[in-house]
Amino acid sequence: GDSVTQMEGPVTLSEEACLTINCTYTATGYPSLFWYVQYPGEGLQLLLKATKADDKGSNKGFEATYRKETTSFHLEKGSVQVSDSAVYFCALKLSFGAGTTVTVRA
Amino acid sequence: EAGVAQSPRYKIIEKRQSVAFWCNPISGHATLYWYQQILGQGPKLLIQFQNNGVVDDSQLPKDRFSAERLKGVDSTLKIQPAKLEDSAVYLCASSLSGGSGQETQYFGPGTRLLVL
Protein backbone atom coordinates (compact mmCIF):
# COMPACT_ATOMS: atom_id res chain seq x y z
CA GLY A 1 0.00 0.00 0.00
CA ASP A 2 0.88 3.66 -0.07
CA SER A 3 3.51 4.61 2.49
CA VAL A 4 6.38 6.97 3.27
CA THR A 5 9.72 6.35 4.93
CA GLN A 6 11.26 9.32 6.62
CA MET A 7 14.77 9.99 7.87
CA GLU A 8 14.93 9.47 11.59
CA GLY A 9 16.21 12.10 13.95
CA PRO A 10 16.77 13.87 16.05
CA VAL A 11 18.70 16.44 14.10
CA THR A 12 20.57 19.23 15.86
CA LEU A 13 22.24 22.00 13.93
CA SER A 14 23.42 25.57 14.29
CA GLU A 15 21.67 28.63 12.98
CA GLU A 16 22.35 29.31 9.29
CA ALA A 17 23.24 25.68 8.63
CA CYS A 18 21.67 23.70 5.77
CA LEU A 19 18.94 21.22 6.54
CA THR A 20 17.84 18.18 4.53
CA ILE A 21 15.29 15.65 5.74
CA ASN A 22 14.94 12.63 3.50
CA CYS A 23 11.58 11.15 2.57
CA THR A 24 10.92 8.32 0.13
CA TYR A 25 7.55 6.95 -0.85
CA THR A 26 5.80 3.89 -2.21
CA ALA A 27 2.62 4.59 -4.07
CA THR A 28 0.29 3.54 -6.83
CA GLY A 29 0.10 6.31 -9.35
CA TYR A 30 1.21 9.84 -8.47
CA PRO A 31 -0.58 11.03 -5.35
CA SER A 32 0.03 14.39 -3.72
CA LEU A 33 2.91 14.56 -1.27
CA PHE A 34 3.01 16.74 1.82
CA TRP A 35 5.31 18.04 4.51
CA TYR A 36 3.62 18.95 7.77
CA VAL A 37 5.29 20.68 10.70
CA GLN A 38 4.55 20.70 14.39
CA TYR A 39 6.06 23.58 16.34
CA PRO A 40 6.45 23.20 20.11
CA GLY A 41 3.08 23.44 21.81
CA GLU A 42 1.17 23.72 18.55
CA GLY A 43 -0.83 21.41 16.29
CA LEU A 44 0.24 19.92 12.99
CA GLN A 45 0.09 22.32 10.08
CA LEU A 46 0.86 22.12 6.42
CA LEU A 47 4.32 23.34 5.48
CA LEU A 48 4.24 22.60 1.75
CA LYS A 49 2.91 20.17 -0.79
CA ALA A 50 3.35 19.00 -4.38
CA THR A 51 0.57 17.51 -6.44
CA LYS A 52 2.41 15.91 -9.36
CA ALA A 53 5.80 14.68 -10.48
CA ASP A 54 8.50 17.36 -10.87
CA ASP A 55 6.43 19.86 -8.89
CA LYS A 56 8.31 21.87 -6.28
CA GLY A 57 6.55 22.92 -3.13
CA SER A 58 7.94 25.84 -1.16
CA ASN A 59 7.11 27.84 1.95
CA LYS A 60 9.03 29.74 4.66
CA GLY A 61 12.32 29.09 2.85
CA PHE A 62 11.73 25.33 2.72
CA GLU A 63 11.55 23.44 -0.57
CA ALA A 64 10.78 19.90 -1.66
CA THR A 65 10.65 18.46 -5.17
CA TYR A 66 8.42 15.54 -6.13
CA ARG A 67 10.82 13.17 -7.89
CA LYS A 68 9.28 10.07 -9.42
CA GLU A 69 12.63 8.69 -10.67
CA THR A 70 13.89 8.32 -7.11
CA THR A 71 10.45 8.19 -5.43
CA SER A 72 11.57 10.94 -3.10
CA PHE A 73 10.31 14.19 -1.61
CA HIS A 74 13.22 15.47 0.45
CA LEU A 75 12.75 18.63 2.49
CA GLU A 76 15.51 21.25 2.25
CA LYS A 77 16.31 24.65 3.67
CA GLY A 78 19.48 26.53 2.95
CA SER A 79 19.80 28.52 6.15
CA VAL A 80 17.84 27.49 9.23
CA GLN A 81 16.80 29.68 12.14
CA VAL A 82 16.04 28.92 15.76
CA SER A 83 12.35 29.33 14.94
CA ASP A 84 12.57 26.31 12.60
CA SER A 85 12.94 24.01 15.60
CA ALA A 86 10.02 21.62 15.26
CA VAL A 87 8.97 18.10 14.29
CA TYR A 88 8.60 17.56 10.55
CA PHE A 89 6.37 14.88 9.01
CA CYS A 90 6.35 13.63 5.45
CA ALA A 91 2.93 12.41 4.31
CA LEU A 92 1.33 10.66 1.37
CA LYS A 93 -2.46 10.65 1.33
CA LEU A 94 -3.36 9.62 4.87
CA SER A 95 -0.06 7.91 5.69
CA PHE A 96 2.51 9.81 7.76
CA GLY A 97 6.17 9.24 8.40
CA ALA A 98 7.48 8.85 11.93
CA GLY A 99 8.58 12.47 12.14
CA THR A 100 11.98 14.10 12.41
CA THR A 101 12.74 16.35 15.36
CA VAL A 102 14.89 19.30 14.39
CA THR A 103 16.57 21.52 16.95
CA VAL A 104 18.38 24.65 15.81
CA ARG A 105 20.86 26.22 18.22
CA ALA A 106 21.63 29.92 18.24
CA GLU B 1 -11.75 31.53 10.23
CA ALA B 2 -11.92 29.29 13.27
CA GLY B 3 -9.72 26.21 13.21
CA VAL B 4 -10.45 22.65 14.22
CA ALA B 5 -11.55 22.51 17.84
CA GLN B 6 -10.96 19.58 20.16
CA SER B 7 -11.77 18.87 23.77
CA PRO B 8 -10.63 18.03 26.29
CA ARG B 9 -6.97 18.89 25.80
CA TYR B 10 -5.79 16.44 28.44
CA LYS B 11 -7.32 13.38 30.05
CA ILE B 12 -6.02 10.94 32.63
CA ILE B 13 -7.98 7.76 33.29
CA GLU B 14 -7.40 4.31 34.73
CA LYS B 15 -7.38 1.24 32.55
CA ARG B 16 -10.79 -0.29 31.88
CA GLN B 17 -12.46 3.11 32.22
CA SER B 18 -14.15 4.81 29.29
CA VAL B 19 -13.32 8.16 27.71
CA ALA B 20 -14.74 10.34 24.96
CA PHE B 21 -13.16 13.00 22.78
CA TRP B 22 -14.97 15.69 20.84
CA CYS B 23 -14.03 17.43 17.61
CA ASN B 24 -15.57 20.31 15.71
CA PRO B 25 -14.07 20.70 12.22
CA ILE B 26 -13.66 23.85 10.21
CA SER B 27 -17.03 25.10 9.04
CA GLY B 28 -17.95 23.71 5.65
CA HIS B 29 -15.39 20.91 5.67
CA ALA B 30 -17.01 17.70 4.51
CA THR B 31 -14.31 15.27 5.56
CA LEU B 32 -13.23 14.58 9.13
CA TYR B 33 -10.41 12.35 10.32
CA TRP B 34 -9.37 10.90 13.66
CA TYR B 35 -5.73 9.93 14.15
CA GLN B 36 -3.84 8.29 16.99
CA GLN B 37 -0.30 9.55 17.56
CA ILE B 38 1.80 7.49 19.94
CA LEU B 39 4.87 9.21 21.35
CA GLY B 40 7.72 9.16 18.85
CA GLN B 41 5.55 8.02 15.95
CA GLY B 42 3.63 9.68 13.17
CA PRO B 43 -0.14 9.98 13.22
CA LYS B 44 -2.04 6.80 12.36
CA LEU B 45 -5.49 7.10 10.79
CA LEU B 46 -8.24 5.57 12.88
CA ILE B 47 -11.32 6.63 10.96
CA GLN B 48 -12.36 8.93 8.15
CA PHE B 49 -15.82 10.41 7.65
CA GLN B 50 -17.20 12.15 4.63
CA ASN B 51 -20.21 14.11 5.79
CA ASN B 52 -21.87 11.64 8.17
CA GLY B 53 -20.72 8.46 6.41
CA VAL B 54 -17.67 6.34 7.21
CA VAL B 55 -15.13 6.19 4.37
CA ASP B 56 -12.41 4.17 6.09
CA ASP B 57 -12.32 2.59 9.53
CA SER B 58 -10.02 -0.30 8.70
CA GLN B 59 -7.51 0.62 11.43
CA LEU B 60 -10.05 1.34 14.15
CA PRO B 61 -9.96 -1.29 16.93
CA LYS B 62 -13.69 -1.80 16.84
CA ASP B 63 -13.83 -3.97 19.94
CA ARG B 64 -13.07 -0.91 22.06
CA PHE B 65 -13.13 2.19 19.86
CA SER B 66 -16.18 3.81 18.33
CA ALA B 67 -16.78 7.08 16.53
CA GLU B 68 -19.74 8.94 15.17
CA ARG B 69 -20.50 12.05 13.19
CA LEU B 70 -24.26 12.08 13.32
CA LYS B 71 -25.11 15.37 11.62
CA GLY B 72 -22.08 15.57 9.40
CA VAL B 73 -20.49 18.29 11.51
CA ASP B 74 -18.90 17.54 14.86
CA SER B 75 -17.68 14.12 15.90
CA THR B 76 -17.06 12.02 18.99
CA LEU B 77 -14.45 9.29 19.44
CA LYS B 78 -14.94 6.90 22.35
CA ILE B 79 -12.74 4.29 23.96
CA GLN B 80 -14.37 1.68 26.18
CA PRO B 81 -12.64 0.04 27.98
CA ALA B 82 -9.28 1.78 27.79
CA LYS B 83 -6.00 -0.09 27.84
CA LEU B 84 -2.55 1.12 28.80
CA GLU B 85 -1.48 1.06 25.15
CA ASP B 86 -4.17 3.61 24.27
CA SER B 87 -2.03 6.33 25.86
CA ALA B 88 -1.43 8.71 22.97
CA VAL B 89 -2.44 12.01 21.45
CA TYR B 90 -5.72 11.82 19.53
CA LEU B 91 -5.78 14.22 16.63
CA CYS B 92 -8.78 15.40 14.71
CA ALA B 93 -8.39 16.89 11.25
CA SER B 94 -10.69 18.10 8.53
CA SER B 95 -10.49 18.81 4.82
CA LEU B 96 -12.73 20.65 2.45
CA SER B 97 -14.23 17.97 0.28
CA GLY B 98 -13.23 14.70 -1.33
CA GLY B 99 -11.12 13.08 1.36
CA SER B 100 -9.12 11.12 -1.18
CA GLY B 101 -5.96 12.07 0.67
CA GLN B 102 -5.03 14.57 -2.02
CA GLU B 103 -6.22 17.57 -0.02
CA THR B 104 -4.57 19.56 2.70
CA GLN B 105 -5.72 18.49 6.13
CA TYR B 106 -6.23 21.00 8.95
CA PHE B 107 -5.45 19.64 12.37
CA GLY B 108 -6.78 20.45 15.81
CA PRO B 109 -4.52 20.77 18.86
CA GLY B 110 -5.13 17.16 19.91
CA THR B 111 -6.23 15.45 23.11
CA ARG B 112 -3.45 13.92 25.16
CA LEU B 113 -4.67 10.74 26.86
CA LEU B 114 -2.81 8.97 29.65
CA VAL B 115 -4.12 5.59 30.77
CA LEU B 116 -2.81 4.45 34.17
mmCIF file of C-alpha atoms in Angstrom:
data_model
loop_
_atom_site.group_PDB
_atom_site.id
_atom_site.type_symbol
_atom_site.label_atom_id
_atom_site.label_comp_id
_atom_site.label_asym_id
_atom_site.label_seq_id
_atom_site.Cartn_x
_atom_site.Cartn_y
_atom_site.Cartn_z
ATOM 1 C CA GLY A 1 0.000 0.000 0.000
ATOM 2 C CA ASP A 2 0.878 3.663 -0.070
ATOM 3 C CA SER A 3 3.510 4.614 2.487
ATOM 4 C CA VAL A 4 6.375 6.972 3.269
ATOM 5 C CA THR A 5 9.724 6.352 4.926
ATOM 6 C CA GLN A 6 11.260 9.321 6.619
ATOM 7 C CA MET A 7 14.766 9.989 7.871
ATOM 8 C CA GLU A 8 14.929 9.474 11.589
ATOM 9 C CA GLY A 9 16.211 12.104 13.945
ATOM 10 C CA PRO A 10 16.765 13.866 16.051
ATOM 11 C CA VAL A 11 18.703 16.440 14.097
ATOM 12 C CA THR A 12 20.573 19.230 15.859
ATOM 13 C CA LEU A 13 22.241 22.003 13.930
ATOM 14 C CA SER A 14 23.417 25.572 14.287
ATOM 15 C CA GLU A 15 21.669 28.628 12.978
ATOM 16 C CA GLU A 16 22.347 29.313 9.289
ATOM 17 C CA ALA A 17 23.245 25.680 8.626
ATOM 18 C CA CYS A 18 21.669 23.704 5.766
ATOM 19 C CA LEU A 19 18.938 21.221 6.540
ATOM 20 C CA THR A 20 17.845 18.180 4.531
ATOM 21 C CA ILE A 21 15.291 15.648 5.739
ATOM 22 C CA ASN A 22 14.940 12.631 3.500
ATOM 23 C CA CYS A 23 11.585 11.151 2.566
ATOM 24 C CA THR A 24 10.919 8.321 0.129
ATOM 25 C CA TYR A 25 7.555 6.950 -0.852
ATOM 26 C CA THR A 26 5.803 3.888 -2.210
ATOM 27 C CA ALA A 27 2.620 4.586 -4.072
ATOM 28 C CA THR A 28 0.289 3.539 -6.826
ATOM 29 C CA GLY A 29 0.103 6.312 -9.352
ATOM 30 C CA TYR A 30 1.206 9.836 -8.469
ATOM 31 C CA PRO A 31 -0.577 11.028 -5.351
ATOM 32 C CA SER A 32 0.031 14.386 -3.724
ATOM 33 C CA LEU A 33 2.915 14.564 -1.268
ATOM 34 C CA PHE A 34 3.012 16.742 1.820
ATOM 35 C CA TRP A 35 5.312 18.039 4.508
ATOM 36 C CA TYR A 36 3.619 18.947 7.772
ATOM 37 C CA VAL A 37 5.293 20.680 10.699
ATOM 38 C CA GLN A 38 4.545 20.695 14.395
ATOM 39 C CA TYR A 39 6.063 23.577 16.339
ATOM 40 C CA PRO A 40 6.454 23.203 20.112
ATOM 41 C CA GLY A 41 3.084 23.443 21.812
ATOM 42 C CA GLU A 42 1.174 23.722 18.549
ATOM 43 C CA GLY A 43 -0.831 21.415 16.289
ATOM 44 C CA LEU A 44 0.245 19.920 12.993
ATOM 45 C CA GLN A 45 0.095 22.322 10.082
ATOM 46 C CA LEU A 46 0.863 22.117 6.416
ATOM 47 C CA LEU A 47 4.324 23.338 5.479
ATOM 48 C CA LEU A 48 4.244 22.600 1.752
ATOM 49 C CA LYS A 49 2.905 20.173 -0.791
ATOM 50 C CA ALA A 50 3.354 18.996 -4.378
ATOM 51 C CA THR A 51 0.574 17.509 -6.442
ATOM 52 C CA LYS A 52 2.406 15.910 -9.360
ATOM 53 C CA ALA A 53 5.796 14.683 -10.482
ATOM 54 C CA ASP A 54 8.499 17.359 -10.872
ATOM 55 C CA ASP A 55 6.430 19.861 -8.894
ATOM 56 C CA LYS A 56 8.306 21.869 -6.276
ATOM 57 C CA GLY A 57 6.555 22.918 -3.128
ATOM 58 C CA SER A 58 7.942 25.841 -1.162
ATOM 59 C CA ASN A 59 7.113 27.837 1.952
ATOM 60 C CA LYS A 60 9.033 29.736 4.661
ATOM 61 C CA GLY A 61 12.325 29.089 2.849
ATOM 62 C CA PHE A 62 11.729 25.335 2.718
ATOM 63 C CA GLU A 63 11.548 23.441 -0.567
ATOM 64 C CA ALA A 64 10.775 19.901 -1.656
ATOM 65 C CA THR A 65 10.648 18.463 -5.168
ATOM 66 C CA TYR A 66 8.423 15.542 -6.127
ATOM 67 C CA ARG A 67 10.818 13.168 -7.892
ATOM 68 C CA LYS A 68 9.277 10.075 -9.419
ATOM 69 C CA GLU A 69 12.629 8.686 -10.666
ATOM 70 C CA THR A 70 13.893 8.325 -7.114
ATOM 71 C CA THR A 71 10.448 8.189 -5.431
ATOM 72 C CA SER A 72 11.570 10.937 -3.104
ATOM 73 C CA PHE A 73 10.305 14.185 -1.615
ATOM 74 C CA HIS A 74 13.224 15.468 0.450
ATOM 75 C CA LEU A 75 12.752 18.634 2.492
ATOM 76 C CA GLU A 76 15.514 21.253 2.251
ATOM 77 C CA LYS A 77 16.314 24.649 3.667
ATOM 78 C CA GLY A 78 19.485 26.526 2.949
ATOM 79 C CA SER A 79 19.800 28.524 6.151
ATOM 80 C CA VAL A 80 17.835 27.493 9.233
ATOM 81 C CA GLN A 81 16.797 29.675 12.139
ATOM 82 C CA VAL A 82 16.043 28.916 15.759
ATOM 83 C CA SER A 83 12.351 29.326 14.936
ATOM 84 C CA ASP A 84 12.570 26.308 12.599
ATOM 85 C CA SER A 85 12.942 24.006 15.596
ATOM 86 C CA ALA A 86 10.015 21.616 15.256
ATOM 87 C CA VAL A 87 8.970 18.101 14.295
ATOM 88 C CA TYR A 88 8.602 17.556 10.553
ATOM 89 C CA PHE A 89 6.370 14.879 9.010
ATOM 90 C CA CYS A 90 6.352 13.627 5.448
ATOM 91 C CA ALA A 91 2.930 12.410 4.312
ATOM 92 C CA LEU A 92 1.328 10.661 1.371
ATOM 93 C CA LYS A 93 -2.459 10.650 1.331
ATOM 94 C CA LEU A 94 -3.363 9.623 4.873
ATOM 95 C CA SER A 95 -0.060 7.908 5.693
ATOM 96 C CA PHE A 96 2.507 9.813 7.758
ATOM 97 C CA GLY A 97 6.170 9.242 8.401
ATOM 98 C CA ALA A 98 7.479 8.854 11.934
ATOM 99 C CA GLY A 99 8.575 12.471 12.138
ATOM 100 C CA THR A 100 11.981 14.103 12.406
ATOM 101 C CA THR A 101 12.736 16.345 15.364
ATOM 102 C CA VAL A 102 14.891 19.297 14.387
ATOM 103 C CA THR A 103 16.573 21.520 16.950
ATOM 104 C CA VAL A 104 18.382 24.652 15.810
ATOM 105 C CA ARG A 105 20.863 26.218 18.224
ATOM 106 C CA ALA A 106 21.631 29.918 18.235
ATOM 107 C CA GLU B 1 -11.746 31.530 10.232
ATOM 108 C CA ALA B 2 -11.918 29.289 13.266
ATOM 109 C CA GLY B 3 -9.717 26.213 13.210
ATOM 110 C CA VAL B 4 -10.451 22.653 14.223
ATOM 111 C CA ALA B 5 -11.549 22.511 17.843
ATOM 112 C CA GLN B 6 -10.955 19.576 20.159
ATOM 113 C CA SER B 7 -11.774 18.875 23.772
ATOM 114 C CA PRO B 8 -10.629 18.026 26.290
ATOM 115 C CA ARG B 9 -6.969 18.893 25.801
ATOM 116 C CA TYR B 10 -5.785 16.435 28.435
ATOM 117 C CA LYS B 11 -7.320 13.385 30.053
ATOM 118 C CA ILE B 12 -6.019 10.943 32.630
ATOM 119 C CA ILE B 13 -7.976 7.762 33.293
ATOM 120 C CA GLU B 14 -7.401 4.315 34.731
ATOM 121 C CA LYS B 15 -7.376 1.237 32.551
ATOM 122 C CA ARG B 16 -10.793 -0.290 31.878
ATOM 123 C CA GLN B 17 -12.463 3.109 32.219
ATOM 124 C CA SER B 18 -14.153 4.810 29.286
ATOM 125 C CA VAL B 19 -13.324 8.163 27.708
ATOM 126 C CA ALA B 20 -14.743 10.336 24.957
ATOM 127 C CA PHE B 21 -13.164 13.003 22.784
ATOM 128 C CA TRP B 22 -14.966 15.694 20.841
ATOM 129 C CA CYS B 23 -14.027 17.430 17.612
ATOM 130 C CA ASN B 24 -15.575 20.307 15.710
ATOM 131 C CA PRO B 25 -14.072 20.698 12.220
ATOM 132 C CA ILE B 26 -13.658 23.852 10.210
ATOM 133 C CA SER B 27 -17.033 25.096 9.044
ATOM 134 C CA GLY B 28 -17.947 23.706 5.654
ATOM 135 C CA HIS B 29 -15.392 20.915 5.670
ATOM 136 C CA ALA B 30 -17.008 17.698 4.515
ATOM 137 C CA THR B 31 -14.306 15.275 5.564
ATOM 138 C CA LEU B 32 -13.226 14.581 9.129
ATOM 139 C CA TYR B 33 -10.412 12.347 10.317
ATOM 140 C CA TRP B 34 -9.372 10.897 13.655
ATOM 141 C CA TYR B 35 -5.735 9.932 14.152
ATOM 142 C CA GLN B 36 -3.844 8.291 16.985
ATOM 143 C CA GLN B 37 -0.300 9.548 17.563
ATOM 144 C CA ILE B 38 1.797 7.493 19.941
ATOM 145 C CA LEU B 39 4.867 9.209 21.355
ATOM 146 C CA GLY B 40 7.722 9.159 18.846
ATOM 147 C CA GLN B 41 5.549 8.025 15.955
ATOM 148 C CA GLY B 42 3.630 9.681 13.172
ATOM 149 C CA PRO B 43 -0.141 9.984 13.215
ATOM 150 C CA LYS B 44 -2.043 6.797 12.364
ATOM 151 C CA LEU B 45 -5.487 7.105 10.793
ATOM 152 C CA LEU B 46 -8.242 5.571 12.883
ATOM 153 C CA ILE B 47 -11.324 6.627 10.963
ATOM 154 C CA GLN B 48 -12.355 8.931 8.145
ATOM 155 C CA PHE B 49 -15.817 10.406 7.652
ATOM 156 C CA GLN B 50 -17.203 12.153 4.626
ATOM 157 C CA ASN B 51 -20.208 14.114 5.789
ATOM 158 C CA ASN B 52 -21.868 11.636 8.166
ATOM 159 C CA GLY B 53 -20.717 8.456 6.413
ATOM 160 C CA VAL B 54 -17.666 6.345 7.212
ATOM 161 C CA VAL B 55 -15.132 6.190 4.370
ATOM 162 C CA ASP B 56 -12.411 4.170 6.090
ATOM 163 C CA ASP B 57 -12.319 2.594 9.531
ATOM 164 C CA SER B 58 -10.018 -0.303 8.700
ATOM 165 C CA GLN B 59 -7.513 0.622 11.433
ATOM 166 C CA LEU B 60 -10.051 1.344 14.146
ATOM 167 C CA PRO B 61 -9.960 -1.292 16.934
ATOM 168 C CA LYS B 62 -13.694 -1.799 16.839
ATOM 169 C CA ASP B 63 -13.828 -3.971 19.944
ATOM 170 C CA ARG B 64 -13.072 -0.914 22.061
ATOM 171 C CA PHE B 65 -13.133 2.187 19.860
ATOM 172 C CA SER B 66 -16.183 3.813 18.334
ATOM 173 C CA ALA B 67 -16.780 7.076 16.530
ATOM 174 C CA GLU B 68 -19.738 8.937 15.168
ATOM 175 C CA ARG B 69 -20.503 12.054 13.185
ATOM 176 C CA LEU B 70 -24.256 12.080 13.317
ATOM 177 C CA LYS B 71 -25.108 15.365 11.624
ATOM 178 C CA GLY B 72 -22.078 15.570 9.404
ATOM 179 C CA VAL B 73 -20.487 18.288 11.507
ATOM 180 C CA ASP B 74 -18.898 17.537 14.862
ATOM 181 C CA SER B 75 -17.684 14.115 15.899
ATOM 182 C CA THR B 76 -17.059 12.020 18.990
ATOM 183 C CA LEU B 77 -14.450 9.292 19.435
ATOM 184 C CA LYS B 78 -14.936 6.901 22.348
ATOM 185 C CA ILE B 79 -12.743 4.291 23.956
ATOM 186 C CA GLN B 80 -14.365 1.683 26.176
ATOM 187 C CA PRO B 81 -12.639 0.041 27.984
ATOM 188 C CA ALA B 82 -9.277 1.784 27.789
ATOM 189 C CA LYS B 83 -5.998 -0.095 27.841
ATOM 190 C CA LEU B 84 -2.546 1.125 28.801
ATOM 191 C CA GLU B 85 -1.475 1.058 25.146
ATOM 192 C CA ASP B 86 -4.165 3.614 24.272
ATOM 193 C CA SER B 87 -2.029 6.326 25.863
ATOM 194 C CA ALA B 88 -1.425 8.707 22.969
ATOM 195 C CA VAL B 89 -2.443 12.011 21.446
ATOM 196 C CA TYR B 90 -5.715 11.820 19.535
ATOM 197 C CA LEU B 91 -5.778 14.215 16.634
ATOM 198 C CA CYS B 92 -8.779 15.395 14.709
ATOM 199 C CA ALA B 93 -8.386 16.891 11.248
ATOM 200 C CA SER B 94 -10.687 18.099 8.527
ATOM 201 C CA SER B 95 -10.485 18.808 4.818
ATOM 202 C CA LEU B 96 -12.726 20.647 2.446
ATOM 203 C CA SER B 97 -14.231 17.970 0.284
ATOM 204 C CA GLY B 98 -13.232 14.705 -1.327
ATOM 205 C CA GLY B 99 -11.122 13.076 1.358
ATOM 206 C CA SER B 100 -9.116 11.117 -1.178
ATOM 207 C CA GLY B 101 -5.957 12.066 0.666
ATOM 208 C CA GLN B 102 -5.029 14.566 -2.020
ATOM 209 C CA GLU B 103 -6.217 17.571 -0.023
ATOM 210 C CA THR B 104 -4.568 19.556 2.703
ATOM 211 C CA GLN B 105 -5.718 18.491 6.132
ATOM 212 C CA TYR B 106 -6.227 21.000 8.949
ATOM 213 C CA PHE B 107 -5.449 19.636 12.374
ATOM 214 C CA GLY B 108 -6.776 20.447 15.813
ATOM 215 C CA PRO B 109 -4.523 20.769 18.864
ATOM 216 C CA GLY B 110 -5.128 17.164 19.910
ATOM 217 C CA THR B 111 -6.226 15.453 23.107
ATOM 218 C CA ARG B 112 -3.446 13.920 25.162
ATOM 219 C CA LEU B 113 -4.668 10.736 26.862
ATOM 220 C CA LEU B 114 -2.810 8.969 29.646
ATOM 221 C CA VAL B 115 -4.115 5.590 30.769
ATOM 222 C CA LEU B 116 -2.815 4.448 34.167
#
